[in-house]
Structure formats: C-alpha cells, structure tokens
mmCIF file of C-alpha atoms and ligand atoms in Angstrom:
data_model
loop_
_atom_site.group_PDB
_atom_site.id
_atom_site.type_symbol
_atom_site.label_atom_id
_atom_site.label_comp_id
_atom_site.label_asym_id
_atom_site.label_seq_id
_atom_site.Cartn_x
_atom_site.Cartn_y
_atom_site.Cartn_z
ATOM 1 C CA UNK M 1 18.650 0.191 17.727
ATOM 2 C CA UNK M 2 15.316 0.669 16.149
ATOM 3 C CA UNK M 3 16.078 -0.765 12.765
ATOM 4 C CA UNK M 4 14.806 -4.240 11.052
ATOM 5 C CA UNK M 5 17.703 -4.758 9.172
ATOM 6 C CA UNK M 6 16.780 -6.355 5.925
ATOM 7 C CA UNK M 7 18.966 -10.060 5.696
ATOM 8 C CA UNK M 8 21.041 -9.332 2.548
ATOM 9 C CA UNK M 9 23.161 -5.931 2.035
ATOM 10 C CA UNK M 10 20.030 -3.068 1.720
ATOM 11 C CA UNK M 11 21.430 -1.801 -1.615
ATOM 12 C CA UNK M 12 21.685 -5.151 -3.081
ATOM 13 C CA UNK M 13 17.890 -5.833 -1.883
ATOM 14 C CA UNK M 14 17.020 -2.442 -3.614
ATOM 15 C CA UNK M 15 18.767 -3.593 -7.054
ATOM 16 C CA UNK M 16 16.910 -7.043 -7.132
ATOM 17 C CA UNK M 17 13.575 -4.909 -6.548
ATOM 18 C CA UNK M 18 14.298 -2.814 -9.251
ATOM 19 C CA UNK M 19 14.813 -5.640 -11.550
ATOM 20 C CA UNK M 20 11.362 -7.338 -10.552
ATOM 21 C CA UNK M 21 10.079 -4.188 -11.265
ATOM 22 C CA UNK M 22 11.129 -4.018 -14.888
ATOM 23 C CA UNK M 23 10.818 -7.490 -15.182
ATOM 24 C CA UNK M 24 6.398 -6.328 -14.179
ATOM 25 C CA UNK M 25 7.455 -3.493 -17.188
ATOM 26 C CA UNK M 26 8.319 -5.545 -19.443
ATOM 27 C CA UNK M 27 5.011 -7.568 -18.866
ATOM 28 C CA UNK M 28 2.854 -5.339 -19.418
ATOM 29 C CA UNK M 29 1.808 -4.475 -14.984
ATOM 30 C CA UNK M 30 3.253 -1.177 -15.347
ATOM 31 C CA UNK M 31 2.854 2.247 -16.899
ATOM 32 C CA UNK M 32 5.946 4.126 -17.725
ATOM 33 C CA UNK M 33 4.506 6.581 -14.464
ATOM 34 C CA UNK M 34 4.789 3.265 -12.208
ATOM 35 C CA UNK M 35 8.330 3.420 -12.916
ATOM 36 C CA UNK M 36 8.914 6.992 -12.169
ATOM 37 C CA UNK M 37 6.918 6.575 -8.949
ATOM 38 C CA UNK M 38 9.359 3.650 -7.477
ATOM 39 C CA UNK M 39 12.086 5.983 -8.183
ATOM 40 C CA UNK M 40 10.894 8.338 -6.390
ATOM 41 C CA UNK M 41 9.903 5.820 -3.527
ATOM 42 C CA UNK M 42 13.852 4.736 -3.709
ATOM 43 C CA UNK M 43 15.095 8.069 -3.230
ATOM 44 C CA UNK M 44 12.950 8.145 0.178
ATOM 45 C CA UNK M 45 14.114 4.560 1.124
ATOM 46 C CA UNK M 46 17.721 5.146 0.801
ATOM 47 C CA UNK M 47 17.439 7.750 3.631
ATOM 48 C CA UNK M 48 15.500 5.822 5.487
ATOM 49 C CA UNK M 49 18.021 3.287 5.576
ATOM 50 C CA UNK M 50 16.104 0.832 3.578
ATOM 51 C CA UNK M 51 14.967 -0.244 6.687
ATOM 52 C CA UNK M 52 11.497 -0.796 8.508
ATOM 53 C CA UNK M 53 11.610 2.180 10.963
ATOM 54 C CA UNK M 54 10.069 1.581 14.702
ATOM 55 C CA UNK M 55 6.854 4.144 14.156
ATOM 56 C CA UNK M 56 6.514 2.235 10.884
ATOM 57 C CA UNK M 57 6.168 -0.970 12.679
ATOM 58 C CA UNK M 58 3.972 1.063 15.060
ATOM 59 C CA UNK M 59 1.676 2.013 12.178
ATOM 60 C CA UNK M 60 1.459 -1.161 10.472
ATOM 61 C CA UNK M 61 -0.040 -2.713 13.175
ATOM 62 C CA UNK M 62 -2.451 -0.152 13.881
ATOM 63 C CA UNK M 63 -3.172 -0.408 10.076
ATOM 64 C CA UNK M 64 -3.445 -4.418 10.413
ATOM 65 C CA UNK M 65 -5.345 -3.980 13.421
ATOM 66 C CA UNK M 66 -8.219 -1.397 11.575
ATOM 67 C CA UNK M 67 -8.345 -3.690 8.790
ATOM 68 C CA UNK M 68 -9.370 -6.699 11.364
ATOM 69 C CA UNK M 69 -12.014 -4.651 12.691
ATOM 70 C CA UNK M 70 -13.575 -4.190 9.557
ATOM 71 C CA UNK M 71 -16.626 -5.443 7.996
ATOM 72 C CA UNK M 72 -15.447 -5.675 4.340
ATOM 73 C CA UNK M 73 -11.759 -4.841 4.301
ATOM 74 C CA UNK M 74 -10.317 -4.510 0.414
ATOM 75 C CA UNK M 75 -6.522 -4.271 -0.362
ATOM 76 C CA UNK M 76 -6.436 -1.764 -3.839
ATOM 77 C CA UNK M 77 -3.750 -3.599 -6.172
ATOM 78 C CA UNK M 78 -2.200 -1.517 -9.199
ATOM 79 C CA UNK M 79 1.167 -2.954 -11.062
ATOM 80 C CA UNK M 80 3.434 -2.256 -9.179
ATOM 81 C CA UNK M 81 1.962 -4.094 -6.196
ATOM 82 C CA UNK M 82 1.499 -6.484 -8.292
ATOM 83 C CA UNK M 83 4.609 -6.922 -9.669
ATOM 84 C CA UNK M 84 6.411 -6.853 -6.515
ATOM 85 C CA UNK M 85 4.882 -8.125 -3.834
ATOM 86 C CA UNK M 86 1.843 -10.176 -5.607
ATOM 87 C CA UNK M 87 1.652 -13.291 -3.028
ATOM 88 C CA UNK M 88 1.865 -11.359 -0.128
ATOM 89 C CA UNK M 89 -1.077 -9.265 -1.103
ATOM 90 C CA UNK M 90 -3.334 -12.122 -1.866
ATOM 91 C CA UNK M 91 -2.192 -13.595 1.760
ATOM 92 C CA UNK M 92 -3.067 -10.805 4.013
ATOM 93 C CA UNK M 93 -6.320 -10.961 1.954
ATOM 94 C CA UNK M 94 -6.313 -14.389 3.088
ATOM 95 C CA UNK M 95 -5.672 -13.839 6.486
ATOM 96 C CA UNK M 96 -7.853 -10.442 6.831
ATOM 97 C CA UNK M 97 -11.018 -12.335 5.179
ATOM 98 C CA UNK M 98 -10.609 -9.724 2.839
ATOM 99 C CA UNK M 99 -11.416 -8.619 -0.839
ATOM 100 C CA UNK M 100 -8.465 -7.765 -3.591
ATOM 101 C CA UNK M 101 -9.357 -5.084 -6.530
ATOM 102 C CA UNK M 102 -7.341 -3.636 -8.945
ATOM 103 C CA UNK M 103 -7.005 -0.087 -9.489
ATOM 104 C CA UNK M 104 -4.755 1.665 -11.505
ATOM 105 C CA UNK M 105 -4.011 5.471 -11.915
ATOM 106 C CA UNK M 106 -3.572 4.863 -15.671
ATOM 107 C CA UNK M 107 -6.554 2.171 -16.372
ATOM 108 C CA UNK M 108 -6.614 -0.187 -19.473
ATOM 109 C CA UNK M 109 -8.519 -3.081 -19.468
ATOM 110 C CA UNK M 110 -5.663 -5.358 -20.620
ATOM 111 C CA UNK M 111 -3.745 -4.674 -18.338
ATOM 112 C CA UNK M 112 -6.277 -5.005 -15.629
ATOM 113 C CA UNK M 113 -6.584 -8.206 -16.859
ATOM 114 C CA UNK M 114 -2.947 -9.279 -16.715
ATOM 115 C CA UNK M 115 -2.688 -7.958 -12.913
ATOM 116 C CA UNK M 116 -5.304 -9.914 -12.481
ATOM 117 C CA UNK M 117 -3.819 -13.084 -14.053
ATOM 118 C CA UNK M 118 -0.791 -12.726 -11.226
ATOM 119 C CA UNK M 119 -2.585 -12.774 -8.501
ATOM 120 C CA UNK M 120 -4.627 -15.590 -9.362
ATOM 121 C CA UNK M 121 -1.281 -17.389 -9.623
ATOM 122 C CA UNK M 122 -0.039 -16.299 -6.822
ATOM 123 C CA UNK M 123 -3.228 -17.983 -5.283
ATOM 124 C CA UNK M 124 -6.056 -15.409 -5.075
ATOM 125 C CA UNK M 125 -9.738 -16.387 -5.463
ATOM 126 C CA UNK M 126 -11.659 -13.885 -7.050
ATOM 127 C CA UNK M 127 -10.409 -10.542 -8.193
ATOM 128 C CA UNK M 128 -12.287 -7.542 -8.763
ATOM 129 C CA UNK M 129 -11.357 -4.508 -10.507
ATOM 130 C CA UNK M 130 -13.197 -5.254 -14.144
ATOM 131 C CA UNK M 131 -16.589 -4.153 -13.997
ATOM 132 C CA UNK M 132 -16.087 -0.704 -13.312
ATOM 133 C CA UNK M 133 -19.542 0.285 -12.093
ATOM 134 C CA UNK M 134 -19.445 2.626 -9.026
ATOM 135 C CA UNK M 135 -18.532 6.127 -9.515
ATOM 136 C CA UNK M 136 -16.203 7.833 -7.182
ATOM 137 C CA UNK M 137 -17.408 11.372 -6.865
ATOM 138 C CA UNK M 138 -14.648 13.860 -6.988
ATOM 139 C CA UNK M 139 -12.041 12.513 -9.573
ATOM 140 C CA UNK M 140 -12.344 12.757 -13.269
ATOM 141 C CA UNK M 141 -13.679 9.678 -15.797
ATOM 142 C CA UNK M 142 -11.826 6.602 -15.347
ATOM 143 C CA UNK M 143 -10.317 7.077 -12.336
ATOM 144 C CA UNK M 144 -13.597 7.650 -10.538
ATOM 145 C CA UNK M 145 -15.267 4.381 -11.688
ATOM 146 C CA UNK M 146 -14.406 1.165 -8.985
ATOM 147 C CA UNK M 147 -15.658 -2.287 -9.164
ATOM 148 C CA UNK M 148 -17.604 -3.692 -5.657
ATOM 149 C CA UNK M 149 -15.342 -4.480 -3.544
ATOM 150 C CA UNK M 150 -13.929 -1.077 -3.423
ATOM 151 C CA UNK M 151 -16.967 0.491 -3.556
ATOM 152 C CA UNK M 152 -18.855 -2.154 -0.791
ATOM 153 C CA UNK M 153 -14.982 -1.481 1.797
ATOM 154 C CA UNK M 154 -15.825 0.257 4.826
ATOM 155 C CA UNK M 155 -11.830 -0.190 4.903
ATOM 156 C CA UNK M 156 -9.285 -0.209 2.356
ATOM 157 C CA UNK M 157 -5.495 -0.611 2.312
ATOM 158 C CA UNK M 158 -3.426 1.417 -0.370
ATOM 159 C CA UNK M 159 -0.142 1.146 -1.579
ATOM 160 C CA UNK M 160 1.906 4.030 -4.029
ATOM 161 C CA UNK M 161 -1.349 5.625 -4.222
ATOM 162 C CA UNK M 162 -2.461 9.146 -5.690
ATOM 163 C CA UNK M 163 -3.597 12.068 -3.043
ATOM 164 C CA UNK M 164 -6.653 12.453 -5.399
ATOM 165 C CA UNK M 165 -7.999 9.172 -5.005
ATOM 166 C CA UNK M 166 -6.889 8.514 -1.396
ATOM 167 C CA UNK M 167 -9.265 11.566 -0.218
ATOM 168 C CA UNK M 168 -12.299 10.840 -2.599
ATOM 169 C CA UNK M 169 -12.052 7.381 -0.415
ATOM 170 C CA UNK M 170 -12.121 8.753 2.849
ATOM 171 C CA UNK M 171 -14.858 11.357 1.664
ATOM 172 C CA UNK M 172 -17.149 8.123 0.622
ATOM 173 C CA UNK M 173 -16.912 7.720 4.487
ATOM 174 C CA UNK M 174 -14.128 4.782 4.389
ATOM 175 C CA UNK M 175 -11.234 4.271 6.397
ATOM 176 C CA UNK M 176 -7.858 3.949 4.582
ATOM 177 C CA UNK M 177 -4.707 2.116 5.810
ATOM 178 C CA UNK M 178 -1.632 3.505 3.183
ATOM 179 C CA UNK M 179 1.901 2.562 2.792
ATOM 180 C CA UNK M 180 3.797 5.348 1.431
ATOM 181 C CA UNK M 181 7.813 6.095 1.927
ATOM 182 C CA UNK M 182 6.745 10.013 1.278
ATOM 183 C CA UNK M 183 5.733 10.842 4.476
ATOM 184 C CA UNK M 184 4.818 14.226 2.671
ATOM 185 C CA UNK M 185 2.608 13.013 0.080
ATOM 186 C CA UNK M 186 -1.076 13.795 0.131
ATOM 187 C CA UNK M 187 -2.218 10.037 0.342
ATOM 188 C CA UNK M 188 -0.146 10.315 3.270
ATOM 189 C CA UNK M 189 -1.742 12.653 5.358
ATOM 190 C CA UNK M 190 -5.122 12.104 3.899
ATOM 191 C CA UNK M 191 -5.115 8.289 5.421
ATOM 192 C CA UNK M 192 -6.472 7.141 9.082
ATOM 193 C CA UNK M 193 -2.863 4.896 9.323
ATOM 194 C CA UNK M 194 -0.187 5.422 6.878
ATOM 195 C CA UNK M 195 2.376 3.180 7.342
ATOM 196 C CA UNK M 196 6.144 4.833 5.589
ATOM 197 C CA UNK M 197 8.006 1.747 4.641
ATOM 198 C CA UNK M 198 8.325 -0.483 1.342
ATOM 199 C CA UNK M 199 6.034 -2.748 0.431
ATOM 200 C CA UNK M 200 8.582 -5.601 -0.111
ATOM 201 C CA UNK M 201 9.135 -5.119 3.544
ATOM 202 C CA UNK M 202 6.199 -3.987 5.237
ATOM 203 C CA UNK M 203 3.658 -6.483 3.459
ATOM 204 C CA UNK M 204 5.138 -9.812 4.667
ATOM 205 C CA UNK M 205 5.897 -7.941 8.207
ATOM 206 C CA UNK M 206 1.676 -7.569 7.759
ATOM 207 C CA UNK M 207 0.443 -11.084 6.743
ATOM 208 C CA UNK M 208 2.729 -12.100 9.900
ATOM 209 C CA UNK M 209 0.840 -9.782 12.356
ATOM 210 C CA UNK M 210 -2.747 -9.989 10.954
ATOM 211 C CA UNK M 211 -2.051 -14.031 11.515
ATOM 212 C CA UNK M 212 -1.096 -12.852 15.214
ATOM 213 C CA UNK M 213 -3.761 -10.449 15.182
ATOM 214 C CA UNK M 214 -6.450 -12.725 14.198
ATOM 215 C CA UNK M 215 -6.492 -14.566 17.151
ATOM 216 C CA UNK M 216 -7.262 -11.059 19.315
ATOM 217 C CA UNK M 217 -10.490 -10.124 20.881
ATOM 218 C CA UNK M 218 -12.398 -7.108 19.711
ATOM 219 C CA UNK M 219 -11.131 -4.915 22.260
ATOM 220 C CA UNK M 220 -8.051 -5.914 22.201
ATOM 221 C CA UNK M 221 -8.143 -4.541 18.518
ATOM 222 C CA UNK M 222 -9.459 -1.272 19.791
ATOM 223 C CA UNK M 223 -7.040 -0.750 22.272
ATOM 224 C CA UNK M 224 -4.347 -1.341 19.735
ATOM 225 C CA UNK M 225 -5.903 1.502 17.496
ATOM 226 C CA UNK M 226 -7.138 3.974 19.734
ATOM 227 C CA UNK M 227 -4.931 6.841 20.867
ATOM 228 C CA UNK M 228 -2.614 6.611 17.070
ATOM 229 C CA UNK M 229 -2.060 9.734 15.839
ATOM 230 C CA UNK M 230 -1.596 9.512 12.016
ATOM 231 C CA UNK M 231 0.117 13.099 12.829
ATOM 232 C CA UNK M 232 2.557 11.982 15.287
ATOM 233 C CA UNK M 233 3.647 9.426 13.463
ATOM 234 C CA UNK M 234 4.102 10.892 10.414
ATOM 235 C CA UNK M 235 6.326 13.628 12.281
ATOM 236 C CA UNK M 236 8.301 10.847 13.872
ATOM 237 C CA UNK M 237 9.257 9.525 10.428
ATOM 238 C CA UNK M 238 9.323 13.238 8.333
ATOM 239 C CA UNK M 239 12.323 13.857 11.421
ATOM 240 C CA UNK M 240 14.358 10.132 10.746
ATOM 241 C CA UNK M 241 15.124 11.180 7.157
ATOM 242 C CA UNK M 242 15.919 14.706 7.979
ATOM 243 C CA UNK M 243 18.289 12.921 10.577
ATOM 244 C CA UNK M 244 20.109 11.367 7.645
ATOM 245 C CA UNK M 245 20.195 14.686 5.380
HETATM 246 P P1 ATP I 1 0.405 12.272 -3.745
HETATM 247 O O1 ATP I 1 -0.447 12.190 -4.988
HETATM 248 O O2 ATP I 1 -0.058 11.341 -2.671
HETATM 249 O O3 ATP I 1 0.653 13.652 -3.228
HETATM 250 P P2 ATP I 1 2.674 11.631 -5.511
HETATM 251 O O4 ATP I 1 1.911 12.266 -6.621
HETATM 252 O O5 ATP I 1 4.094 11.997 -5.284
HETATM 253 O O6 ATP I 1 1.880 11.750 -4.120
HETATM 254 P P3 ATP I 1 1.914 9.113 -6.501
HETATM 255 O O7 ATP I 1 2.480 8.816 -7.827
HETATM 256 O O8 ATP I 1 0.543 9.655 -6.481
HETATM 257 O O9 ATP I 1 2.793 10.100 -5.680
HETATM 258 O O10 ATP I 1 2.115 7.819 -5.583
HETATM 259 C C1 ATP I 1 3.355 7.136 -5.517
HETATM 260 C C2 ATP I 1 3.924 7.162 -4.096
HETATM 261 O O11 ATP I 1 4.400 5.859 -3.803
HETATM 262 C C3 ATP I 1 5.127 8.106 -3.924
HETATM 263 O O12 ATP I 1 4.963 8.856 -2.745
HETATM 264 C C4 ATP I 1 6.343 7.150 -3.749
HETATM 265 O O13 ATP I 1 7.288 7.662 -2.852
HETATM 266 C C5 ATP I 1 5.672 5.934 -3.170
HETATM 267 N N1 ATP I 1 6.378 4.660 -3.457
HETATM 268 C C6 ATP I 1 7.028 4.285 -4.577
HETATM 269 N N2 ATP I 1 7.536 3.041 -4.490
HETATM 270 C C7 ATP I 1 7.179 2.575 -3.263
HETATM 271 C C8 ATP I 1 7.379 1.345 -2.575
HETATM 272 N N3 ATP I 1 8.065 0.337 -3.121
HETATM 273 N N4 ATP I 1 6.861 1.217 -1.330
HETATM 274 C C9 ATP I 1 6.160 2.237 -0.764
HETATM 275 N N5 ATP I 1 5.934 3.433 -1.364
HETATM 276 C C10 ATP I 1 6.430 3.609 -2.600
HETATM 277 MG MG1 MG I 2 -0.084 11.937 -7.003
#
C-alpha cells in the first residue's frame, strides 16, 4: 500500500480545491492561464489517485532536506499558491528560516500586491516580489526581473512553475526544489528535486517534516540528499500513471 489516502473522498477534496481556486479568481490572485494550468494539474492528479505517491514522499523530503541546508532558501509564490495553500507557504518559510517572493508568469503590480496582502494574513512577515530589480538573464522583459530574495536564494522552492524560468534559475547557479504533478514538464526535469504531488497535499506534508528536519545535524541532511536521482524518481512516478492508463 503506498498511498496517503487523503481523509475525505479524493474527488470531493478535488471539487472543494477547485472552488478555492475560483474563489482566488474571483479575487483578483489569478490569471485566466492559472486556471487552465490547475486543470491541467487535475487531469494528472486523477491518475495519480489524488494521492501522495511513495517516491513523492521520497522527494519531498529530499527537497525539505536541500532547502535546510541552504543559506538563503526562498519559496516563489504566484496565485495560485496563494490562493490555495497561502498559510502553509508562509509556515515552511517559518520553519525553513526562509524568504517568500512573489512571482507570477503574467506580472501586474496589483495583483502582486493582493498576493501579497494574503500572505501577510495568513501570517507572513515581509514579502518580496515588488521591487523588481534583478534581471534574470535568459527570459524576456517582465518575467526576467526578480526582487532580492529570489535573486540573493542559493535555493528556491517552486510550485506550477514555467520550464523557462525554472532553467534560467538553475543557470544563475541555484538549486531548485519543484512540485509539479507533470512529471513531463520542463520545470520538472530542469529541477535538483521535483517533488509530483499537489500542493494542497504535499505543502502541509512539508512544514511537518522541515519541523522534524530542523532538529537534524548537518550530515544527517546530507545523507538524506545524497544519492537522489531527480531521474529515477521522476521515472518511478512517469510509470504509476501509466499504471492507471
Ligand atoms: P513547463 O513549462 O514546465 O514545460 P507547462 O507549460 O505545461 O510546463 P506551466 O503552466 O508552465 O506548465 O506550469 C504549470 C504546471 O503546474 C503544470 O505542469 C501543471 O500540471 C502543474 N499543476 C497545476 N496545478 C497543480 C497543483 N495543484 N499542484 C501541483 N502542480 C500543479
Ligand atoms: Mg510552461
């Protein structure tokens, strides 16, 4: 049995997702594109079994363990994220010691603004992700600019991000940690750790282990990393949903 079986009935979880995500719509979090992006990150879930697979569990705690032995650890927050699984994100950043920035595929400054306004409620300090100041070589105008805690990451955690922007971080020298259900994608296979689950499951399964984590000696840490293969794992999970075709 190598399923976390979600408490309620998975496709009733899935509906009350989908409604927090219109309700973040209807707010102003999303672009229309954020919607069509969760649909395509349901399609992958339902054969996955909306469940948190075992190399997924494997992966996020490699993932949680890189981000502990990091210097300046940031967690990249665009509207979805924020509309789903806001607290969460501002308590791993808790937990980690580490910085939250928001950076979205389609930028507006309003909007930026509201994302912002979330997390604060949902407890975050400060927030980065206004002053746009750093320039991402590789990607074109606004999607190249970041704010510093982005930029100043020697490690940064993803979630429903694009290929594009995923590989101009890794080619600034940074390690990225990425939750994806498309094991296929190209933030996928660009990232050090990419863990293929759903946020609402994977993040709270994350704040639990980086608590655990916390208390862990540095080579503890590095055993825990060393010998993943990002590969491997991403096989493991391409072959459970070809199981269930
Ligand atoms: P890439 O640019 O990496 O090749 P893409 O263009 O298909 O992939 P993007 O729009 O750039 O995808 O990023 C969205 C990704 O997020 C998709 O792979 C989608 O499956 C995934 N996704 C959507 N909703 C969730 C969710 N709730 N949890 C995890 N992943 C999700
Ligand atoms: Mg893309």
């Amino acid at each position: 049995m190598d399923m976390v079986v979600p408490d309620s009935h998975p496709r009733k979880a899935s509906l009350e997702v989908r409604e927090r995500l219109l309700e973040g719509f209807n707010d102003g979090l999303i672009a229309e594109a954020g919607l069509i992006a969760h649909g395509r990150g349901e399609a992958l879930d339902y054969l996955l079994g909306e469940a948190t697979r075992d190399p997924a569990l494997t992966a996020l705690r490699v993932g949680v363990g890189l981000m502990c032995l990091a210097d300046k650890p940031c967690i990249s927050v665009n509207g979805n994220v924020a509309a789903l699984c806001a607290s969460d994100v501002v308590d791993l950043a808790g937990v980690l010691g580490g910085r939250l920035e928001v950076n979205l595929f389609y930028h507006s400054t309003e909007r930026v603004g509201r994302i912002i306004r979330v997390l604060g409620k949902a407890g975050a300090g400060e927030v980065f992700g206004l002053q746009k100041k750093n320039v991402v070589a590789g990607l074109d105008s606004y999607r190249g600019l970041v704010d510093d805690a982005l930029w100043e990451a020697d490690c940064v955690l993803v979630m429903l991000e694009d290929g594009d922007r995923t590989e101009a971080l890794k080619a600034l020298g940074k390690k990225v940690v990425c939750v994806d259900l498309n094991p296929l994608s190209r933030s996928a296979r660009w990232a050090d750790v990419t863990i293929v689950d759903n946020i609402v499951r994977c993040l709270p399964l994350m704040v639990e282990f980086a608590g655990e984590a916390a208390g862990y000696e540095g080579d503890r840490l590095r055993d825990l990393v060393a010998g993943f293969s990002n590969e491997d794992n991403l096989s493991d999970m391409e072959k459970l949903i070809r199981s269930r075709l």
